[in-house]
Coordinates of C-alpha atoms in Angstrom, one line a residue:
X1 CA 4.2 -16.0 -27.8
X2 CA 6.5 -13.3 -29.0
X3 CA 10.0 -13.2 -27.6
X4 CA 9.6 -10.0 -25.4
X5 CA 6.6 -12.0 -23.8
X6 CA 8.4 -15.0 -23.1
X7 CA 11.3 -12.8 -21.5
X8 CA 8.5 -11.1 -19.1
X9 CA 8.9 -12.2 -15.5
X10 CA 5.7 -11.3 -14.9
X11 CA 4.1 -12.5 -18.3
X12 CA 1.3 -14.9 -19.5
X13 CA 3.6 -17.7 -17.8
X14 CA 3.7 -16.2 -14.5
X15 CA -0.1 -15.8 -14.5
X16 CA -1.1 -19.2 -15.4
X17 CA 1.3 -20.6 -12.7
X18 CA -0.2 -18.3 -10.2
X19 CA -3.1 -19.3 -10.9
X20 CA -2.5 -23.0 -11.1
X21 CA -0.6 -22.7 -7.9
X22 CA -3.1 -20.5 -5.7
X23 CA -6.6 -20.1 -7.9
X24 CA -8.3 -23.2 -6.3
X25 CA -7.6 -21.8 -2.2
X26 CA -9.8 -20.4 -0.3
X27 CA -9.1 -16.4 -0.4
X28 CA -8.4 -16.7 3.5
X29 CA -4.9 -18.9 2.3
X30 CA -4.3 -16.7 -0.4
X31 CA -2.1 -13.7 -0.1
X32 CA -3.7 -10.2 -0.8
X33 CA -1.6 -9.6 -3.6
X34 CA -3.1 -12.2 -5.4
X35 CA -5.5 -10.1 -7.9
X36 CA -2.4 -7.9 -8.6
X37 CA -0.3 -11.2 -9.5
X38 CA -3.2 -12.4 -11.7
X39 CA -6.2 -10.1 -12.6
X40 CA -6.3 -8.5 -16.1
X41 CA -6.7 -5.0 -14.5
X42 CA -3.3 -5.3 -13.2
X43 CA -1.2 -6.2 -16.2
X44 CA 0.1 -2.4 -16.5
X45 CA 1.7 -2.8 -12.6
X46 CA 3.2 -6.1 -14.4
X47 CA 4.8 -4.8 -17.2
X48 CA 6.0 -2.0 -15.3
X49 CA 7.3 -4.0 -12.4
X50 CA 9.1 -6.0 -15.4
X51 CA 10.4 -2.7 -16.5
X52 CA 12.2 -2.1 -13.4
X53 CA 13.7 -5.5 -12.7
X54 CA 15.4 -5.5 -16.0
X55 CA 17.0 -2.4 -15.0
X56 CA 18.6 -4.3 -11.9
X57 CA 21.7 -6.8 -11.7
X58 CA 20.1 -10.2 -12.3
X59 CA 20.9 -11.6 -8.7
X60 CA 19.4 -8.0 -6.9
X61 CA 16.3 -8.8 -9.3
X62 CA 16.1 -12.8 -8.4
X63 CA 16.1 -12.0 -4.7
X64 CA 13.8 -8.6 -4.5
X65 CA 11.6 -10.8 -7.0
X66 CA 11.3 -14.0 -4.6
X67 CA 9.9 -11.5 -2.1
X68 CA 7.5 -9.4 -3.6
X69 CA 4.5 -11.1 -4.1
X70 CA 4.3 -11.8 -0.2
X71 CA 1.8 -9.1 1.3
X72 CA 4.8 -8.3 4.4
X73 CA 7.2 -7.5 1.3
X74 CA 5.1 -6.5 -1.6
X75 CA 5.4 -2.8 -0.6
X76 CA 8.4 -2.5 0.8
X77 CA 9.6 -3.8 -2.5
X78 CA 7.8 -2.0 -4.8
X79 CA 8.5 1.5 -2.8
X80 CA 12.5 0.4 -3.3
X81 CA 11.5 -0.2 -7.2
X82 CA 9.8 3.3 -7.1
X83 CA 12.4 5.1 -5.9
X84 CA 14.9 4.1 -8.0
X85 CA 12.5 4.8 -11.0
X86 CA 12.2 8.8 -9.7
X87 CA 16.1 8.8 -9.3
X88 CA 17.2 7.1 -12.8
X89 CA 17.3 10.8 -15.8
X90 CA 19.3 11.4 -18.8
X91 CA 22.3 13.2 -16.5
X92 CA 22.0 10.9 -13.9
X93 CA 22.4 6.8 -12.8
X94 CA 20.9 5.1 -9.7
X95 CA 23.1 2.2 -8.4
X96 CA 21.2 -0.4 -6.2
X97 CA 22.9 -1.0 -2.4
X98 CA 26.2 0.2 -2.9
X99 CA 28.4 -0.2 0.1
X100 CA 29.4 3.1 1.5
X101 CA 32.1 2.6 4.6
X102 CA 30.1 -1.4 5.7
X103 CA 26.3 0.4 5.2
X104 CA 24.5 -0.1 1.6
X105 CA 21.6 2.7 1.7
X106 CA 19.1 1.2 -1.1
X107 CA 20.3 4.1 -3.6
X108 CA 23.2 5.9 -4.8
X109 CA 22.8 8.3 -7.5
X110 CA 25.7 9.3 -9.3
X111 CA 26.5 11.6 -12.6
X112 CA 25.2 9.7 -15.3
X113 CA 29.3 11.3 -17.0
X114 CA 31.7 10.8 -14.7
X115 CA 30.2 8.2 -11.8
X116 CA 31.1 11.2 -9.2
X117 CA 28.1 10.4 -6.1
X118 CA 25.3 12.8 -6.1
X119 CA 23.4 11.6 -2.8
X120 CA 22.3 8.6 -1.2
X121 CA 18.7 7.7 -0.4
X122 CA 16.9 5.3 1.8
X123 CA 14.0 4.1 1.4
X124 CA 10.9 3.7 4.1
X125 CA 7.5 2.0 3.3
X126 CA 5.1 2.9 6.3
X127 CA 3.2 -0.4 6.5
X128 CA 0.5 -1.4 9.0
X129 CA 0.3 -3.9 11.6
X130 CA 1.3 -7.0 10.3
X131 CA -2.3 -8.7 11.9
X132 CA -3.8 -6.7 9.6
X133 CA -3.0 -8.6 6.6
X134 CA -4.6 -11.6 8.1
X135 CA -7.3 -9.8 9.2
X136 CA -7.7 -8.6 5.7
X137 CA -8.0 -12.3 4.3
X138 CA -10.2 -13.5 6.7
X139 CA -12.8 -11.0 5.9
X140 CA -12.2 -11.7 2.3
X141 CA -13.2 -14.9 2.6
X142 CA -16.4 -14.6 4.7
X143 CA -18.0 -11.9 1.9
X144 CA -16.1 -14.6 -0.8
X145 CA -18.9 -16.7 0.9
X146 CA -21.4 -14.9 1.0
X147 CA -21.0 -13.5 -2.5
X148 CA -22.6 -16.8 -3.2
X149 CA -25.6 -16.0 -2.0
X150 CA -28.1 -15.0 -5.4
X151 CA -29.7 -12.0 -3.3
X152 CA -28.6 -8.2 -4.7
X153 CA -28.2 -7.0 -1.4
X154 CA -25.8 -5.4 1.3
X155 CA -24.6 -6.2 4.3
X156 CA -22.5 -4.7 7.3
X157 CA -21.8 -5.8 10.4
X158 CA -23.8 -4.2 13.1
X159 CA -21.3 -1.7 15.7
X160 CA -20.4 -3.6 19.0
X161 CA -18.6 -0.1 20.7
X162 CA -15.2 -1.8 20.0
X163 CA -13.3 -4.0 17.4
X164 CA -14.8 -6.5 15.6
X165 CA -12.3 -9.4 15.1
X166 CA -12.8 -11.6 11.9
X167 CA -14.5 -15.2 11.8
X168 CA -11.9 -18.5 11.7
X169 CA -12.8 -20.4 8.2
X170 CA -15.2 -22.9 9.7
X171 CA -17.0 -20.3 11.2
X172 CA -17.3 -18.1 8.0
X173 CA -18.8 -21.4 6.8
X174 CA -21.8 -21.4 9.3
X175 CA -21.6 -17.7 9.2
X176 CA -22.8 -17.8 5.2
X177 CA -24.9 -20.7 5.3
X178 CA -27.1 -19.2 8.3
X179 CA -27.4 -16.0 6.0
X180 CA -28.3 -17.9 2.8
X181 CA -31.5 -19.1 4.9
X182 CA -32.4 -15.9 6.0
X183 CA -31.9 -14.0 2.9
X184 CA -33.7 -16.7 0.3
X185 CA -36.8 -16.5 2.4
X186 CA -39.6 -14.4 1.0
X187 CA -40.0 -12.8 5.0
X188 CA -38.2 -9.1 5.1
X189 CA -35.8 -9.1 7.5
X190 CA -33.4 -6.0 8.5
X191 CA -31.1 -7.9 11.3
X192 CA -29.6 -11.0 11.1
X193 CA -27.6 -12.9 14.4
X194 CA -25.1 -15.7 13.3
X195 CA -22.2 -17.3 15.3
X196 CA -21.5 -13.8 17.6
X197 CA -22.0 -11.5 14.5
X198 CA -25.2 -9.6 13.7
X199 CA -25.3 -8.3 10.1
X200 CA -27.6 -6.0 9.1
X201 CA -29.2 -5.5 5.8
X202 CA -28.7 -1.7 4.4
X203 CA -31.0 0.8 2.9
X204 CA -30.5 3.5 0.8
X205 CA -31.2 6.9 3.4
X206 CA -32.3 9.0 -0.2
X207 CA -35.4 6.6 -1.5
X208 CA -36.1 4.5 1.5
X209 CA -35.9 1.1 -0.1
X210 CA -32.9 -1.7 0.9
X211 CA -29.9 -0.6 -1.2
X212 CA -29.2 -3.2 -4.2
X213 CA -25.6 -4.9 -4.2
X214 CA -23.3 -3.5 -6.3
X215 CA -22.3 -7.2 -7.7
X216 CA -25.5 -7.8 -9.2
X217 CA -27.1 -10.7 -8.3
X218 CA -25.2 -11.5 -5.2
X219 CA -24.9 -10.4 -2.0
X220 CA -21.9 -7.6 -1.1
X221 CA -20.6 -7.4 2.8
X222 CA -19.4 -4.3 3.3
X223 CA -16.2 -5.9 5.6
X224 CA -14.1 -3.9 8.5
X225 CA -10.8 -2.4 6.3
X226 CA -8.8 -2.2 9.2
X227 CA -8.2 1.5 8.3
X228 CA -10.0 3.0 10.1
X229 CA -9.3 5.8 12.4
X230 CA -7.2 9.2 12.5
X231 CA -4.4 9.8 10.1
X232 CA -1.1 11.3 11.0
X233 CA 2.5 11.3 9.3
X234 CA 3.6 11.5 13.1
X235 CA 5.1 7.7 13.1
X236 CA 6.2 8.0 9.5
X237 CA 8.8 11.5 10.6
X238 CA 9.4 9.0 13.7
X239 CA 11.2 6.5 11.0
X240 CA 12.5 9.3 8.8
X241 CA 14.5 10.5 11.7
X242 CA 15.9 7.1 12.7
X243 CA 17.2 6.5 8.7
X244 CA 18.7 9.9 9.6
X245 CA 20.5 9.1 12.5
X246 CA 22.0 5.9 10.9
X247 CA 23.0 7.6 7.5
X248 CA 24.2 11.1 9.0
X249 CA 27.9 10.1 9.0
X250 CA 27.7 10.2 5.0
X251 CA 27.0 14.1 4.9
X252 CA 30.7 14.7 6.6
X253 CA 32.0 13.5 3.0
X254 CA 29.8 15.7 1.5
X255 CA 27.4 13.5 0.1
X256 CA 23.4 14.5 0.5
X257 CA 21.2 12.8 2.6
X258 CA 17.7 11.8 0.9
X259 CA 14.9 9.5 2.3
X260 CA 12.5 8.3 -0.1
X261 CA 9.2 7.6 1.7
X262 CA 5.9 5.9 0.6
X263 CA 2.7 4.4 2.4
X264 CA 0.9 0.9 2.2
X265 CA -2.7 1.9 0.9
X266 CA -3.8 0.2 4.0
X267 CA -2.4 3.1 6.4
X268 CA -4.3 6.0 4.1
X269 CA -1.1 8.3 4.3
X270 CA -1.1 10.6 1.5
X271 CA 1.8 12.9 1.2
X272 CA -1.0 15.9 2.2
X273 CA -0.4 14.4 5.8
X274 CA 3.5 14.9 5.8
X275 CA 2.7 18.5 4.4
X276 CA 0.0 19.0 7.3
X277 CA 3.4 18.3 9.8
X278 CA 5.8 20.1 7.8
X279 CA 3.6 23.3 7.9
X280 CA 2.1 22.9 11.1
X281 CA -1.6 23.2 9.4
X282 CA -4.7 22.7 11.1
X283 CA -6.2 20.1 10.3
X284 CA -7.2 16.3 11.2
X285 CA -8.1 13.8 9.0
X286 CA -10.3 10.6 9.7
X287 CA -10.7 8.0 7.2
X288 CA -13.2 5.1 6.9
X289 CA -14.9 2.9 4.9
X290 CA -18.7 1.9 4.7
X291 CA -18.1 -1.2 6.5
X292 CA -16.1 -0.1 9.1
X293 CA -17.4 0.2 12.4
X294 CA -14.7 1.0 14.9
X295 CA -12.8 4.0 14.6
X296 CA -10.2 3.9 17.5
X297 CA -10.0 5.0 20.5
X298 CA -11.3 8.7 21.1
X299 CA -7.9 11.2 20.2
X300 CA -7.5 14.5 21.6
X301 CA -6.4 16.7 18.8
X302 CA -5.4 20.5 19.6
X303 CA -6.3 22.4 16.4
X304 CA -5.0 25.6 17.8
X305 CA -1.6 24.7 18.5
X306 CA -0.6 21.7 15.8
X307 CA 2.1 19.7 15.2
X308 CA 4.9 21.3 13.5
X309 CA 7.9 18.5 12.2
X310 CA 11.0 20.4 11.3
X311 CA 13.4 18.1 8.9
X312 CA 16.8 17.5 10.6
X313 CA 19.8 19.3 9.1
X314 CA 21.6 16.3 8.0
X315 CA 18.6 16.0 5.5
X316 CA 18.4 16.8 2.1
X317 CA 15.0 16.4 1.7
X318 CA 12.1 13.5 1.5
X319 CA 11.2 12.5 -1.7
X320 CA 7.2 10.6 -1.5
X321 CA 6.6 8.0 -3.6
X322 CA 3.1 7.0 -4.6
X323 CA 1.3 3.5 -4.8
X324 CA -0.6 3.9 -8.0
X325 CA 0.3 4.0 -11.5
X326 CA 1.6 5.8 -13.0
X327 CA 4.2 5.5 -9.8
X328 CA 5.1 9.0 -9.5
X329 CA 7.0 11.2 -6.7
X330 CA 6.5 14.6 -4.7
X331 CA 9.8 16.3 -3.5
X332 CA 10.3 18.1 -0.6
X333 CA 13.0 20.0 0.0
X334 CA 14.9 21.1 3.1
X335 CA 15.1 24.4 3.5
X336 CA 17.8 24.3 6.3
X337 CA 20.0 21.4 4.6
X338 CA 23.5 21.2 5.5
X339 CA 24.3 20.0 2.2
X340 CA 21.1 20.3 -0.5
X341 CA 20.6 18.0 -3.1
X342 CA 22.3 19.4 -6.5
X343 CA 20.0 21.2 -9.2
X344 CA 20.9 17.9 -11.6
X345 CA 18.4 15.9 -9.1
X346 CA 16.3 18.7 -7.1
X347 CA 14.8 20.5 -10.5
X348 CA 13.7 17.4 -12.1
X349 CA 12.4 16.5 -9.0
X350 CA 10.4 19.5 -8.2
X351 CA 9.1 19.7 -11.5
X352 CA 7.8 16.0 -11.4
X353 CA 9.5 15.7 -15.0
X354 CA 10.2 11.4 -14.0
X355 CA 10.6 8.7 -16.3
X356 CA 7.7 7.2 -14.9
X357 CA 5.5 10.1 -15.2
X358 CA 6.3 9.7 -19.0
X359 CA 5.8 5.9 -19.8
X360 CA 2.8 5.8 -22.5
X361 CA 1.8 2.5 -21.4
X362 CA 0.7 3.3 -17.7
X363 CA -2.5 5.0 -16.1
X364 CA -3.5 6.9 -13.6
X365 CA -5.4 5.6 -10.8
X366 CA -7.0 7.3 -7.5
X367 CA -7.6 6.0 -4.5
X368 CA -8.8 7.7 -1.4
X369 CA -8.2 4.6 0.8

């Protein structure tokens, strides 16, 4: 092992310990971040979350690092980590929680020649309902289970009219067992009861025959996200405003106001929904996945007269942040700024020109959530 490697916080070592420490649970004990900590796939987010904690003072770096492989913290950290890589440019420095009359905003950026401040920015991670992450496991390890079964088939759950809570481990255990039975027998069947659940076995609508699992020879459950439902940046301007109201004493020294913003994948925010509030657009989005099977309850949405959020005057702007590589950013601007953000930050900004957005060992990646 070269010496770079061994200096890696998140090299070889770290995987192996992982690993050794969590490999042999099942998935419902396991934290979601799991496949990030140890899957090949996810060695660029590694290297480029060791990147970034080499850029921090050692103790800032021990103490974000003990956190960030927990599911409550992993975003929140990694949005904080983000932000700081869209401030950091050749004329500029971003110094991590720097006390400004007893509050530390996450950022300060300041000249990169003579240490002058250039704005503060706090950062918000839009995360969802912390039962979600449980959820999330538990219906990992039922189609864990059922993965088992050597059948190339798929399975959802069948709609109830409301929302379909997960099973505990023991009954996951049933749960698979009773579907091995069914599904090794030579009989067709299309609906299957088990322990309060019904699954039923999909087709394909386009040739008529069942649909063949995309795992090969074992059987895929297409399990609830907990995503479900009607997207709005309404609750995410909610928070923006709040960071606002705390941080607005700062503008009467003449220092701009930022707020950095990014979304857990779970929520499906895209920085398209902020835009649909900052312009007032028509439009509603609904997302979903194949498995899921409750979409909320019904929403009244008037398309004629929409939602229009304008940004408060103490703000300089919100800068998004995205959760996939290559980690980049979106500004947006207040138009009606008491004090705007100077050119040194706002053009590079604007023009997405990040040192992120230039690293040659990261890729892009798309999710639609």
């Amino acid at each position: 092992m070269d010496q770079a490697q061994s200096l890696r916080r998140f090299g070889a070592d770290f995987v192996a310990a992982q690993q050794e420490r969590y490999g042999r649970r099942p998935p419902e004990q396991r934290e979601l971040t799991y496949d990030i900590a140890v899957e090949d796939q996810y060695e660029p987010w590694r290297v480029w979350l060791d990147d970034q904690f080499a850029l921090l003072p050692s103790g800032k770096a021990d103490e974000l690092a003990g956190k960030l492989w927990y599911d409550q913290h992993f975003w929140p950290v990694m949005h904080e980590l983000v932000a700081g890589a869209q401030l950091r440019g050749p004329e500029v420095q971003a110094v991590y929680e720097q006390e400004w009359n007893g509050l530390t905003p996450d950022w300060t950026v300041v000249s990169a020649v003579d240490g002058r401040p250039l704005a503060v920015v706090e950062v918000h991670s839009e995360s969802p309902d912390r039962r979600a992450f449980g959820q999330m496991r538990s219906w990992h390890d039922l189609a864990t289970r059922i993965r088992k079964i050597p059948v190339s088939l798929v399975l959802a759950l069948k709609p109830t009219g409301g929302p379909i809570l997960p099973p505990d481990p023991r009954t996951a255990k049933r749960i698979a067992q009773d579907l091995r039975r069914h599904l090794m027998q030579p009989l067709a069947i299309d609906e299957i009861p088990s322990n309060g659940y019904t699954f039923l076995v999909q087709g394909d609508r386009n040739t008529g025959r069942l649909m063949t699992s995309p795992l090969g020879m074992a059987t895929y459950l297409a399990t609830p996200s907990s995503i479900a439902g009607v997207v709005t940046a309404q609750p995410l301007v909610g928070r923006v405003e709040d960071k606002v109201s705390k941080y607005r004493h700062l503008t009467a020294e003449g220092i701009p106001l930022v707020v950095a913003v990014g979304a857990h994948r779970f929520t499906g925010l895209e920085v398209k929904h902020l835009d649909h509030l900052l312009t007032g657009q028509m439009t509603m989005t609904v997302q979903f996945n194949f498995g899921d099977v409750y979409f909320g309850d019904p929403v009244e949405v008037d398309l004629g007269r929409p939602s229009r959020w304008s940004m408060p005057e103490e703000l300089a702007g919100i800068l998004w942040l995205d959760n996939q590589l290559p980690f980049g950013s979106a500004w947006r601007p207040n138009p009606y700024a008491r004090i705007p953000v100077p050119p040194a930050l706002g053009q590079p900004w604007a023009a997405g020109v990040h040192p992120a957005a230039a690293s040659p060992s990261l890729s892009a990646s798309v999710s639609d959530g």
